[in-house]
Short mmCIF file of C-alpha atoms in Angstrom, two decimals:
data_model
loop_
_atom_site.label_atom_id
_atom_site.label_comp_id
_atom_site.label_asym_id
_atom_site.label_seq_id
_atom_site.Cartn_x
_atom_site.Cartn_y
_atom_site.Cartn_z
CA MET A 1 -3.32 1.52 -20.99
CA GLN A 2 -1.38 -0.51 -23.31
CA THR A 3 -0.94 -3.60 -21.28
CA LYS A 4 -4.45 -3.22 -20.66
CA LEU A 5 -5.46 -3.50 -24.41
CA SER A 6 -3.00 -6.07 -25.47
CA LEU A 7 -4.10 -8.04 -22.03
CA LYS A 8 -8.15 -8.17 -23.01
CA PRO A 9 -7.83 -10.45 -25.56
CA ILE A 10 -5.22 -12.86 -23.83
CA THR A 11 -8.01 -13.39 -21.47
CA LEU A 12 -10.59 -13.41 -23.91
CA VAL A 13 -8.95 -16.48 -25.39
CA LEU A 14 -8.42 -18.24 -22.08
CA LEU A 15 -12.07 -18.33 -21.36
CA LEU A 16 -12.59 -19.60 -24.83
CA ILE A 17 -10.16 -22.15 -24.13
CA THR A 18 -12.09 -23.19 -20.93
CA PHE A 19 -15.41 -23.49 -22.21
CA VAL A 20 -13.77 -25.24 -25.23
CA SER A 21 -12.03 -27.68 -23.77
CA PHE A 22 -14.43 -28.68 -20.44
CA GLY A 23 -17.04 -28.77 -23.57
CA GLN A 24 -15.08 -31.26 -25.63
CA HIS A 25 -13.77 -33.44 -22.58
CA HIS A 26 -17.40 -34.24 -21.42
CA ASP A 27 -18.61 -34.61 -25.19
CA THR A 28 -15.85 -37.26 -25.52
CA LYS A 29 -16.57 -38.98 -22.48
CA SER A 30 -20.00 -39.32 -22.50
CA ALA A 31 -19.88 -40.70 -25.95
CA ASP A 32 -17.16 -43.54 -24.65
CA ASN A 33 -19.34 -44.47 -21.56
CA THR A 34 -21.71 -46.57 -23.27
CA HIS A 35 -18.53 -49.11 -23.40
CA ASP A 36 -18.96 -50.94 -20.23
CA ASP A 37 -16.03 -53.12 -20.17
CA ALA A 38 -13.74 -50.13 -20.94
CA THR A 39 -14.46 -48.70 -17.11
CA ILE A 40 -11.25 -50.29 -15.68
CA ASP A 41 -9.23 -48.99 -18.56
CA LYS A 42 -10.99 -45.67 -18.29
CA ALA A 43 -9.70 -45.09 -14.59
CA GLU A 44 -6.36 -46.19 -15.44
CA GLU A 45 -6.67 -43.54 -18.00
CA ARG A 46 -7.63 -40.56 -16.16
CA LYS A 47 -4.70 -41.91 -13.84
CA GLN A 48 -2.41 -41.66 -16.85
CA TYR A 49 -4.20 -38.58 -17.83
CA ILE A 50 -3.72 -36.74 -14.33
CA ASN A 51 0.27 -37.97 -14.46
CA HIS A 52 0.88 -36.72 -17.59
CA HIS A 53 -0.46 -33.72 -16.91
CA LEU A 54 2.03 -33.13 -14.13
CA LYS A 55 4.93 -33.78 -16.26
CA ASP A 56 6.87 -31.51 -18.65
CA THR A 57 5.88 -31.78 -22.16
CA HIS A 58 7.67 -31.35 -25.18
CA ASP A 59 4.31 -29.91 -27.34
CA PHE A 60 1.93 -27.40 -26.01
CA THR A 61 -1.55 -29.56 -25.77
CA LEU A 62 -4.38 -27.51 -25.07
CA PHE A 63 -6.65 -30.43 -24.88
CA SER A 64 -6.86 -33.81 -26.37
CA TYR A 65 -9.70 -36.33 -27.12
CA THR A 66 -10.50 -40.06 -28.14
CA LYS A 67 -11.62 -40.09 -31.64
CA ALA A 68 -14.35 -42.35 -32.43
CA ASN A 69 -12.02 -45.24 -33.87
CA GLY A 70 -10.45 -45.27 -30.40
CA GLU A 71 -7.22 -43.18 -31.98
CA LYS A 72 -6.12 -40.15 -29.69
CA GLY A 73 -6.39 -36.90 -31.07
CA HIS A 74 -4.34 -33.75 -29.77
CA ILE A 75 -5.35 -30.07 -30.17
CA GLY A 76 -2.45 -27.66 -29.52
CA PHE A 77 0.86 -26.42 -31.21
CA PRO A 78 4.32 -28.19 -31.40
CA LEU A 79 7.32 -26.50 -29.79
CA PRO A 80 10.93 -26.94 -30.33
CA VAL A 81 13.02 -29.64 -29.06
CA ILE A 82 16.97 -28.38 -28.65
CA LEU A 83 19.16 -31.41 -27.62
CA TRP A 84 22.67 -31.24 -26.75
CA ASP A 85 23.82 -34.51 -27.89
CA ASN A 86 27.71 -34.26 -30.03
CA GLY A 87 26.20 -31.18 -30.82
CA LEU A 88 23.17 -28.61 -30.45
CA LYS A 89 19.75 -30.56 -32.15
CA ILE A 90 16.85 -28.61 -33.12
CA PHE A 91 13.71 -30.19 -34.50
CA SER A 92 10.22 -29.86 -34.19
CA SER A 93 8.32 -31.59 -31.37
CA SER A 94 6.16 -32.71 -34.02
CA LYS A 95 8.31 -35.70 -34.53
CA PHE A 96 7.60 -37.21 -31.92
CA HIS A 97 3.60 -37.42 -32.37
CA HIS A 98 2.57 -36.79 -28.49
CA GLU A 99 5.33 -38.82 -27.37
CA GLU A 100 4.37 -41.45 -29.36
CA ALA A 101 7.08 -41.94 -32.09
CA VAL A 102 10.60 -41.99 -32.33
CA ALA A 103 11.83 -39.14 -34.00
CA GLU A 104 14.65 -39.00 -36.40
CA HIS A 105 17.34 -35.92 -36.73
CA ASN A 106 20.13 -36.16 -38.67
CA GLY A 107 20.38 -39.83 -38.48
CA ASN A 108 20.14 -39.93 -34.74
CA PHE A 109 16.81 -41.36 -33.12
CA TYR A 110 14.70 -40.24 -30.09
CA LYS A 111 12.10 -41.25 -27.85
CA ILE A 112 10.67 -39.60 -24.77
CA GLU A 113 9.61 -41.94 -22.28
CA HIS A 114 7.82 -40.28 -19.03
CA SER A 115 8.57 -36.77 -20.47
CA MET A 116 12.56 -37.33 -20.95
CA VAL A 117 14.05 -37.48 -23.95
CA TYR A 118 16.49 -40.67 -24.48
CA LYS A 119 18.41 -41.82 -27.83
CA THR A 120 17.45 -44.59 -28.85
CA ASP A 121 17.94 -46.79 -32.40
CA ALA A 122 15.39 -46.95 -35.28
CA ALA A 123 12.91 -48.96 -33.80
CA GLY A 124 12.62 -46.73 -30.33
CA THR A 125 13.56 -49.36 -27.70
CA ILE A 126 14.36 -48.56 -24.64
CA THR A 127 16.37 -51.14 -22.36
CA TYR A 128 15.21 -50.95 -18.73
CA ASP A 129 17.80 -51.73 -15.47
CA ASP A 130 16.14 -53.94 -12.51
CA HIS A 131 14.28 -50.41 -11.19
CA HIS A 132 12.81 -50.31 -14.10
CA HIS A 133 14.49 -47.27 -15.11
CA PRO A 134 15.74 -46.29 -18.49
CA THR A 135 19.41 -46.82 -19.39
CA ASN A 136 19.63 -45.23 -22.54
CA VAL A 137 21.89 -42.27 -23.08
CA LYS A 138 20.11 -39.23 -22.36
CA PRO A 139 21.11 -35.79 -23.70
CA LEU A 140 21.09 -32.96 -22.55
CA ASP A 141 17.57 -31.34 -23.39
CA LEU A 142 17.21 -27.87 -23.69
CA SER A 143 14.21 -27.64 -25.65
CA ILE A 144 11.52 -25.16 -25.14
CA THR A 145 9.36 -27.52 -23.09
CA LYS A 146 5.58 -26.69 -22.15
CA SER A 147 6.96 -24.93 -19.05
CA VAL A 148 9.65 -23.07 -20.47
CA PHE A 149 7.17 -21.31 -23.14
CA MET A 150 5.30 -20.76 -20.08
CA ILE A 151 7.82 -19.07 -17.76
CA ILE A 152 8.78 -16.83 -21.50
CA VAL A 153 5.48 -15.47 -21.41
CA THR A 154 4.71 -15.07 -17.78
CA GLY A 155 8.44 -13.00 -17.92
CA ILE A 156 7.42 -10.89 -21.16
CA LEU A 157 3.75 -10.24 -19.10
CA MET A 158 5.65 -9.77 -16.25
CA LEU A 159 7.93 -7.63 -18.26
CA LEU A 160 5.01 -5.59 -20.02
CA LEU A 161 3.03 -5.28 -16.84
CA PHE A 162 5.55 -3.71 -14.23
CA ARG A 163 7.53 -2.43 -16.73
CA GLY A 164 3.94 -0.19 -18.06
CA LEU A 165 4.00 0.64 -14.29
CA GLY A 166 7.21 1.78 -13.75
CA LYS A 167 6.45 4.01 -16.69
CA SER A 168 3.23 5.46 -15.99
CA TYR A 169 4.74 7.23 -12.62
CA GLY A 170 6.55 9.57 -15.09
CA LYS A 171 3.57 10.11 -16.93
CA ASN A 172 0.78 10.66 -14.37
CA ASN A 173 2.94 12.74 -11.75
CA GLY A 174 4.14 10.24 -9.41
CA ILE A 175 0.69 8.23 -9.16
CA ALA A 176 0.14 4.43 -10.93
CA SER A 177 -2.14 4.32 -13.76
CA GLY A 178 -3.78 1.39 -15.04
CA LEU A 179 -3.52 -2.23 -14.25
CA GLY A 180 -0.73 -1.34 -12.59
CA ARG A 181 -2.78 0.57 -9.82
CA PHE A 182 -3.49 -3.15 -9.22
CA PHE A 183 -0.09 -4.49 -8.38
CA GLU A 184 1.23 -1.67 -6.88
CA PRO A 185 -0.28 -1.88 -3.37
CA ILE A 186 0.98 -5.82 -3.39
CA ILE A 187 4.76 -4.15 -4.69
CA LEU A 188 4.14 -2.36 -1.49
CA TYR A 189 3.01 -4.50 0.20
CA ILE A 190 6.41 -7.22 -0.47
CA ARG A 191 8.29 -3.89 0.70
CA ASP A 192 6.72 -3.06 3.80
CA ASP A 193 5.45 -6.37 5.19
CA VAL A 194 8.02 -8.71 3.64
CA ALA A 195 11.43 -7.50 3.00
CA ILE A 196 11.73 -4.59 5.73
CA PRO A 197 10.64 -6.43 8.75
CA ASN A 198 12.50 -9.59 7.98
CA ILE A 199 15.59 -7.78 6.33
CA GLY A 200 15.34 -4.34 8.03
CA GLU A 201 15.46 -0.50 6.93
CA LYS A 202 19.61 -1.19 6.00
CA HIS A 203 19.70 -3.65 3.35
CA TYR A 204 16.62 -4.42 2.43
CA LYS A 205 17.11 -2.87 -1.03
CA LYS A 206 19.29 -4.52 -2.79
CA TYR A 207 17.07 -7.86 -2.19
CA MET A 208 13.94 -6.29 -3.38
CA SER A 209 14.45 -7.38 -6.86
CA PHE A 210 14.59 -10.96 -5.88
CA LEU A 211 12.11 -10.75 -3.86
CA LEU A 212 9.55 -9.13 -6.03
CA THR A 213 10.28 -10.86 -9.38
CA VAL A 214 9.98 -14.38 -7.63
CA PHE A 215 6.46 -13.75 -5.98
CA PHE A 216 5.12 -12.17 -8.97
CA PHE A 217 6.77 -15.16 -10.78
CA VAL A 218 5.51 -17.68 -8.76
CA TRP A 219 2.06 -16.34 -8.54
CA PHE A 220 1.79 -15.57 -11.69
CA LEU A 221 2.85 -19.14 -12.61
CA ASN A 222 0.25 -21.14 -10.11
CA ILE A 223 -2.49 -18.92 -11.30
CA PHE A 224 -1.40 -19.74 -14.91
CA GLY A 225 -1.64 -23.82 -13.70
CA LEU A 226 -4.68 -23.43 -12.30
CA THR A 227 -6.33 -22.81 -15.82
CA PRO A 228 -7.14 -25.28 -18.16
CA LEU A 229 -4.22 -24.74 -20.34
CA GLY A 230 -2.35 -27.26 -17.80
CA VAL A 231 1.00 -25.81 -16.88
CA ASN A 232 2.47 -27.12 -13.59
CA VAL A 233 5.57 -25.06 -14.01
CA THR A 234 5.47 -24.25 -10.26
CA GLY A 235 4.63 -28.00 -9.46
CA ASN A 236 7.93 -28.97 -11.57
CA ILE A 237 11.11 -30.05 -8.96
CA ALA A 238 13.72 -28.40 -11.60
CA ILE A 239 11.81 -25.07 -11.32
CA THR A 240 11.56 -24.83 -7.27
CA PHE A 241 15.26 -26.37 -7.03
CA SER A 242 16.50 -23.55 -9.37
CA LEU A 243 14.67 -20.98 -7.53
CA ALA A 244 15.59 -22.62 -4.35
CA LEU A 245 19.11 -22.64 -5.17
CA LEU A 246 19.30 -18.85 -6.18
CA THR A 247 18.01 -18.25 -2.60
CA PHE A 248 21.16 -20.18 -1.50
CA LEU A 249 23.32 -18.61 -3.60
CA ILE A 250 21.97 -15.37 -2.34
CA THR A 251 21.66 -15.79 1.29
CA THR A 252 25.38 -16.96 1.10
CA PHE A 253 26.95 -14.80 -1.10
CA THR A 254 25.70 -11.75 1.07
CA ALA A 255 25.91 -13.35 4.34
CA LYS A 256 28.11 -11.23 6.85
CA LYS A 257 30.40 -12.21 9.24
CA ASP A 258 27.87 -12.56 12.11
CA TYR A 259 26.51 -15.22 9.90
CA TRP A 260 29.02 -17.15 9.75
CA GLN A 261 30.00 -16.72 13.26
CA HIS A 262 26.62 -17.93 14.43
CA ILE A 263 26.94 -21.42 12.00
CA PHE A 264 30.65 -22.26 12.85
CA TRP A 265 31.35 -20.38 16.51
CA MET A 266 27.81 -19.89 18.20
CA PRO A 267 28.57 -17.45 20.45
CA GLY A 268 27.15 -17.17 24.20
CA VAL A 269 26.93 -20.90 24.56
CA PRO A 270 29.33 -23.19 26.13
CA TYR A 271 32.53 -24.02 24.04
CA LEU A 272 31.54 -28.15 23.95
CA MET A 273 27.88 -26.82 22.55
CA ARG A 274 29.39 -24.75 19.95
CA ILE A 275 31.32 -27.75 18.29
CA VAL A 276 28.08 -30.06 18.79
CA LEU A 277 25.85 -27.03 17.16
CA ALA A 278 28.16 -26.31 14.31
CA PRO A 279 27.20 -29.39 12.19
CA ILE A 280 23.55 -28.89 12.87
CA GLU A 281 23.84 -25.43 11.54
CA LEU A 282 26.02 -26.10 9.08
CA LEU A 283 23.14 -28.54 7.81
CA GLY A 284 20.44 -25.68 8.37
CA ILE A 285 21.87 -23.55 6.01
CA PHE A 286 21.37 -26.47 3.30
CA ILE A 287 17.65 -27.46 4.71
CA LYS A 288 16.60 -23.93 4.83
CA PRO A 289 16.37 -24.07 0.86
CA PHE A 290 15.41 -27.13 0.65
CA SER A 291 12.53 -26.62 2.51
CA LEU A 292 11.47 -23.95 0.23
CA LEU A 293 11.82 -25.94 -2.83
CA ILE A 294 9.84 -28.71 -1.53
CA ARG A 295 7.27 -26.46 0.10
CA LEU A 296 6.66 -25.39 -3.18
CA TYR A 297 6.81 -28.27 -5.49
CA ALA A 298 5.02 -30.58 -3.23
CA ASN A 299 1.61 -28.02 -3.01
CA MET A 300 1.29 -26.96 -6.67
CA GLN A 301 1.74 -31.02 -7.49
CA ALA A 302 -0.75 -31.66 -4.51
CA GLY A 303 -3.60 -28.97 -5.47
CA HIS A 304 -3.45 -30.41 -9.05
CA ILE A 305 -3.54 -33.71 -8.07
CA VAL A 306 -6.30 -33.41 -6.03
CA LEU A 307 -8.44 -30.95 -8.44
CA MET A 308 -7.80 -33.22 -11.23
CA SER A 309 -8.27 -35.91 -9.47
CA LEU A 310 -11.78 -34.06 -8.67
CA ILE A 311 -13.06 -33.77 -12.01
CA ALA A 312 -12.16 -36.97 -13.00
CA LEU A 313 -14.84 -37.86 -10.06
CA MET A 314 -17.39 -36.40 -12.12
CA TYR A 315 -16.70 -38.84 -14.90
CA LEU A 316 -16.33 -41.52 -12.74
CA PHE A 317 -20.16 -40.59 -10.85
CA ASN A 318 -21.48 -40.48 -14.18
CA SER A 319 -24.92 -39.20 -12.27
CA ILE A 320 -26.71 -36.15 -11.78
CA ILE A 321 -26.17 -35.94 -8.13
CA GLY A 322 -22.62 -37.22 -7.81
CA SER A 323 -21.37 -35.84 -10.88
CA SER A 324 -22.98 -32.41 -9.51
CA LEU A 325 -21.89 -32.99 -6.33
CA SER A 326 -17.90 -33.69 -6.84
CA PHE A 327 -18.42 -30.08 -9.40
CA LEU A 328 -19.12 -27.54 -6.76
CA LEU A 329 -16.42 -30.19 -4.63
CA SER A 330 -13.87 -29.10 -7.35
CA PHE A 331 -15.11 -25.68 -7.75
CA ALA A 332 -14.64 -25.27 -3.75
CA ILE A 333 -11.17 -26.63 -4.18
CA SER A 334 -10.29 -24.52 -7.52
CA LEU A 335 -11.52 -21.37 -5.01
CA ILE A 336 -9.33 -22.87 -2.54
CA GLU A 337 -6.24 -23.15 -4.86
CA VAL A 338 -6.15 -19.66 -5.75
CA LEU A 339 -6.01 -18.89 -2.42
CA VAL A 340 -3.07 -21.25 -2.26
CA ALA A 341 -1.43 -20.28 -5.47
CA LEU A 342 -0.83 -16.58 -3.83
CA LEU A 343 -0.56 -18.00 -0.55
CA GLN A 344 2.65 -20.51 -1.77
CA ALA A 345 3.84 -17.34 -3.72
CA TYR A 346 3.89 -15.34 -0.35
CA ILE A 347 5.40 -17.76 1.82
CA PHE A 348 8.26 -18.37 -0.80
CA THR A 349 8.85 -14.77 -0.68
CA MET A 350 8.86 -14.72 2.93
CA LEU A 351 10.60 -17.24 3.69
CA ALA A 352 12.99 -15.93 1.19
CA ALA A 353 13.38 -12.48 3.19
CA LEU A 354 13.92 -14.38 6.38
CA TYR A 355 17.14 -16.28 5.09
CA PHE A 356 18.28 -13.10 3.58
CA GLY A 357 17.64 -11.34 6.92
CA MET A 358 19.57 -13.79 8.80
CA ALA A 359 22.48 -13.17 6.27
CA SER A 360 22.47 -9.92 6.39
CA GLU A 361 21.74 -9.22 9.90
CA GLU A 362 24.13 -7.47 12.49
CA HIS A 363 24.31 -8.21 15.81
CA HIS A 364 25.66 -6.63 18.92
CA HIS A 365 26.59 -9.57 21.40
CA GLU A 366 27.10 -7.49 24.17
CA GLU A 367 23.45 -6.44 24.57
CA ALA A 368 21.99 -9.62 22.33
CA HIS A 369 23.37 -12.19 24.30
CA MET B 1 13.10 -39.23 -3.48
CA GLU B 2 13.61 -41.36 -6.10
CA LYS B 3 10.68 -40.20 -7.97
CA LEU B 4 11.72 -36.82 -6.93
CA LEU B 5 15.40 -37.13 -9.15
CA GLY B 6 13.65 -38.90 -11.73
CA GLU B 7 11.21 -35.90 -12.49
CA PHE B 8 14.26 -34.05 -12.18
CA SER B 9 15.08 -32.54 -15.79
CA LEU B 10 18.40 -30.94 -15.70
CA GLY B 11 17.82 -28.55 -18.85
CA LEU B 12 14.57 -27.30 -17.65
CA PHE B 13 16.54 -26.52 -14.53
CA ILE B 14 19.27 -24.57 -16.63
CA ILE B 15 16.76 -23.16 -18.81
CA GLN B 16 14.44 -21.50 -15.66
CA THR B 17 17.99 -20.72 -13.79
CA VAL B 18 18.53 -18.93 -16.88
CA LEU B 19 15.37 -17.10 -17.83
CA PHE B 20 14.83 -16.46 -14.16
CA VAL B 21 18.49 -14.69 -13.90
CA LEU B 22 17.78 -12.78 -16.86
CA LEU B 23 14.19 -12.03 -15.50
CA VAL B 24 15.27 -10.30 -12.33
CA PHE B 25 17.95 -8.61 -14.08
CA LEU B 26 15.54 -7.11 -16.49
CA LEU B 27 12.76 -6.23 -14.36
CA ASN B 28 15.06 -5.02 -11.85
CA LYS B 29 16.15 -2.02 -14.62
CA PHE B 30 13.01 -1.50 -16.17
CA ALA B 31 10.13 -2.41 -13.54
CA TRP B 32 11.44 -2.33 -9.83
CA LYS B 33 14.06 0.45 -9.88
CA PRO B 34 11.68 2.37 -11.14
CA ILE B 35 8.38 1.26 -9.49
CA LEU B 36 10.64 1.76 -6.30
CA ASN B 37 11.95 5.25 -6.70
CA ALA B 38 8.68 6.66 -8.02
CA VAL B 39 6.93 5.37 -4.59
CA ASN B 40 9.90 6.44 -2.39
CA SER B 41 9.72 10.01 -3.71
CA ARG B 42 6.57 10.10 -3.73
CA GLU B 43 5.83 8.65 0.01
CA GLU B 44 9.10 11.79 0.46
CA GLY B 45 6.88 14.44 -1.31
CA ILE B 46 3.83 12.79 0.99
CA LYS B 47 5.84 12.91 4.02
CA ASN B 48 7.34 16.58 3.26
CA ALA B 49 3.87 17.88 2.11
CA LEU B 50 2.42 16.64 5.58
CA GLU B 51 5.43 18.33 7.90
CA ALA B 52 4.58 21.65 5.45
CA ALA B 53 1.19 21.32 6.53
CA ASP B 54 1.75 20.85 10.18
CA LYS B 55 4.30 23.67 9.86
CA ALA B 56 1.55 25.83 8.32
CA LYS B 57 -0.74 24.55 11.41
CA MET B 58 1.81 25.48 13.53
CA GLU B 59 2.50 29.03 12.27
CA MET B 60 -1.92 29.66 11.82
CA GLU B 61 -2.13 28.75 15.44
CA ASN B 62 1.02 30.87 16.63
CA LEU B 63 -0.70 33.85 14.67
CA GLN B 64 -4.19 33.42 15.84
CA ALA B 65 -2.95 33.21 19.88
CA ASP B 66 -1.17 36.26 18.54
CA ASN B 67 -3.87 38.11 17.19
CA LYS B 68 -5.97 37.28 20.28
CA LYS B 69 -3.27 38.50 22.24
CA LEU B 70 -3.22 41.27 20.20
CA LEU B 71 -7.28 42.09 20.30
CA LYS B 72 -7.26 41.39 24.10
CA GLU B 73 -4.28 44.10 24.52
CA ALA B 74 -6.17 46.88 22.39
CA ARG B 75 -9.59 45.65 24.51
CA ALA B 76 -7.89 46.25 27.79
CA GLU B 77 -6.47 49.79 26.29
CA ARG B 78 -9.69 50.87 24.93
CA ASP B 79 -11.45 49.83 28.13
CA ALA B 80 -8.57 52.30 30.23
CA MET B 81 -9.13 55.01 27.93
CA LEU B 82 -13.07 54.64 28.04
CA LYS B 83 -12.60 54.57 31.71
CA GLU B 84 -9.75 57.31 31.73
CA ALA B 85 -12.28 59.43 29.62
CA ARG B 86 -14.97 59.25 31.49
CA ASP B 87 -13.61 60.32 35.06
CA MET B 88 -12.31 63.03 33.08
CA LYS B 89 -15.43 64.07 31.99
CA ASN B 90 -16.72 63.94 35.65
CA LYS B 91 -13.93 65.82 36.98
CA MET B 92 -14.32 68.56 34.43
CA ILE B 93 -18.26 68.50 34.74
CA GLU B 94 -17.10 68.33 38.98
CA GLU B 95 -14.67 71.95 38.49
CA ALA B 96 -17.40 73.65 36.11
CA LYS B 97 -20.23 73.06 38.77
CA GLU B 98 -17.56 74.27 41.52
CA GLU B 99 -16.39 77.21 39.23
CA ALA B 100 -19.97 77.67 38.37
CA LYS B 101 -20.92 77.81 41.99
CA GLN B 102 -18.49 79.93 42.92
CA GLU B 103 -19.56 82.54 40.15
CA ALA B 104 -22.77 82.51 41.26
CA GLY B 105 -22.11 83.28 44.53
CA LYS B 106 -19.80 85.93 43.86
CA LEU B 107 -22.57 87.41 41.28
CA ILE B 108 -25.27 87.03 43.75
CA ALA B 109 -22.87 89.17 46.77
CA GLN B 110 -22.14 91.78 44.26
CA ALA B 111 -25.62 92.45 42.94
CA GLN B 112 -26.69 92.15 46.83
CA ALA B 113 -23.70 94.87 47.63
CA SER B 114 -24.76 97.02 44.52
CA ILE B 115 -28.52 96.61 45.65
CA GLN B 116 -27.39 97.90 49.56
CA THR B 117 -25.66 101.18 47.62
CA GLU B 118 -28.57 101.34 45.15
CA ARG B 119 -31.36 101.46 48.00
CA GLN B 120 -29.05 103.92 50.05
CA THR B 121 -28.58 106.47 47.53
CA ALA B 122 -32.34 105.49 46.92
CA ILE B 123 -33.47 106.10 50.85
CA ALA B 124 -31.05 108.98 50.73
CA GLU B 125 -32.59 110.75 47.23
CA LEU B 126 -35.99 110.08 49.03
CA LYS B 127 -35.46 111.79 52.13
CA GLY B 128 -34.05 114.53 50.30
CA GLN B 129 -37.05 114.81 48.26
CA VAL B 130 -39.38 114.31 51.06
CA ALA B 131 -37.69 117.35 53.50
CA ASN B 132 -37.93 119.09 50.26
CA LEU B 133 -41.33 118.29 49.85
CA SER B 134 -42.25 118.53 53.10
CA ILE B 135 -40.67 122.09 53.24
CA GLU B 136 -42.72 123.46 49.80
CA ILE B 137 -45.93 122.00 51.61
CA ALA B 138 -44.66 123.63 55.28
CA GLU B 139 -44.05 126.51 53.02
CA LYS B 140 -47.25 126.84 51.01
CA VAL B 141 -49.30 125.53 53.98
CA VAL B 142 -47.30 128.50 56.47
CA ARG B 143 -48.00 130.98 53.64
CA ASP B 144 -51.56 130.29 53.24
CA GLU B 145 -51.93 130.30 56.98
CA LEU B 146 -50.27 133.01 57.52
CA SER B 147 -52.10 135.37 55.36
CA ASN B 148 -55.40 134.75 57.50
CA LYS B 149 -55.55 136.11 61.05
CA ASP B 150 -57.80 134.20 62.21
CA LYS B 151 -56.58 131.08 61.24
CA GLN B 152 -53.24 132.33 62.37
CA VAL B 153 -54.78 133.29 65.81
CA LYS B 154 -56.43 129.40 65.45
CA LEU B 155 -53.55 127.78 64.42
CA VAL B 156 -50.90 128.88 67.91
CA GLU B 157 -53.98 127.96 69.46
CA THR B 158 -54.23 124.48 68.65
CA MET B 159 -51.00 124.01 68.64
CA LEU B 160 -50.84 125.35 72.30
CA GLY B 161 -53.37 123.49 72.80
CA GLU B 162 -51.94 120.41 71.59
CA ALA B 163 -48.98 121.55 73.53
CA THR B 164 -50.69 121.89 76.87
CA LEU B 165 -52.28 118.17 75.85
CA ASN B 166 -49.17 116.81 75.66
#
């Protein structure tokens, strides 16, 4: 009941943001379109905007607009920047002025280039090598970025939601109540149709917390990515890499003898083949989690690009027919993206369960081969 | 690939890993364990309840079958008793009839016998009385007749005449 009440204001705020941000976009764009010479710049700006959106940022921008004098306005709030550069450096991201200015902290100067923080001189000069890569020192950036912020929000949301569900059983004679009722069948689905068939009745229990957490974490963040907040957390390679690495570590450390035997000395095939198979199988244990990280990253990234491009198309057409068509199209794609959000969470969980199942499987070679 | 590596932020990776592992442990302690335990115990409860219901149903069926059997037996017993009673009744009636017939026969025979003796005595008595009466009459007649000479002669003559006629 508590979670239900506390969730309502959040939904309301999200809805308000949706209207406000869309309305705002529209106003600024239509005002700008009076200048014909700026068409190419506009296209470039949209591309920049989409690219920027896909990246992690050091402040939380709800929406940005262009003022009448050509200046950029941003509505949002700054987040703390935490750097490890010969000691911990903590300051507000408002010092960067939305990645445009050089931030000074205790005599050190930092600048953001493509959402990465670099150490610079007072003027903010960034030197590039032949491949257009900055050569400046990159301090370890442990900032609460937009992604980290959303991870924390999602984590708190999940804790409140599922702790509430867990508690409601005790209060209500073993029957879920409140918002948890919606999620209980999903948890049961993960258990009965993802974990148990892939891992087996005997070993599935120890993997359940990871599978459930990863499923809801990915799903919720995917859904958050579809809100106009514009957070692309699951489409960030560092996030998917982390999830895939954890999957790999769990697979490797819970693996039984049979798993390793199947990799290094495959039973039931000729000896020569075993020698050939070993490196392939060994490579396989890395490729499997790697496919996980690329799949989730690429799907979410692509979804965001397509959706944002279609929204940008509305302004590009700038006519009733063209714009409304692209509106319909982007609406349809949004719906598909809602499905993809769930599907990708499901696939990630499913495959993780499959790999765990391979690791914990115990063969009976006499019968099986 | 180069673009991917360029986008990779080590700091974000570290934070994400730490936060995610923390989230797994927290959720495991506060959410997944209580939820899965509650669901498991609920499922166990449902399973047990269903089994108990099945068992009760079986027992019910057994009881009903027993009842039916008992009822059938009782009915058969009743029928047997009724039949026995009917037979006995018929037999008794039969016997009573036989006895009555015999008794009646005996009574009739006795009656006939007593009627016979009564008649015999009656006849014997009648004979005596008739003889006495006859004698009295004869006496009276004779006395009357003998008091008159003519008549006596006449009587003798008649008698003689009759005797000759015979």
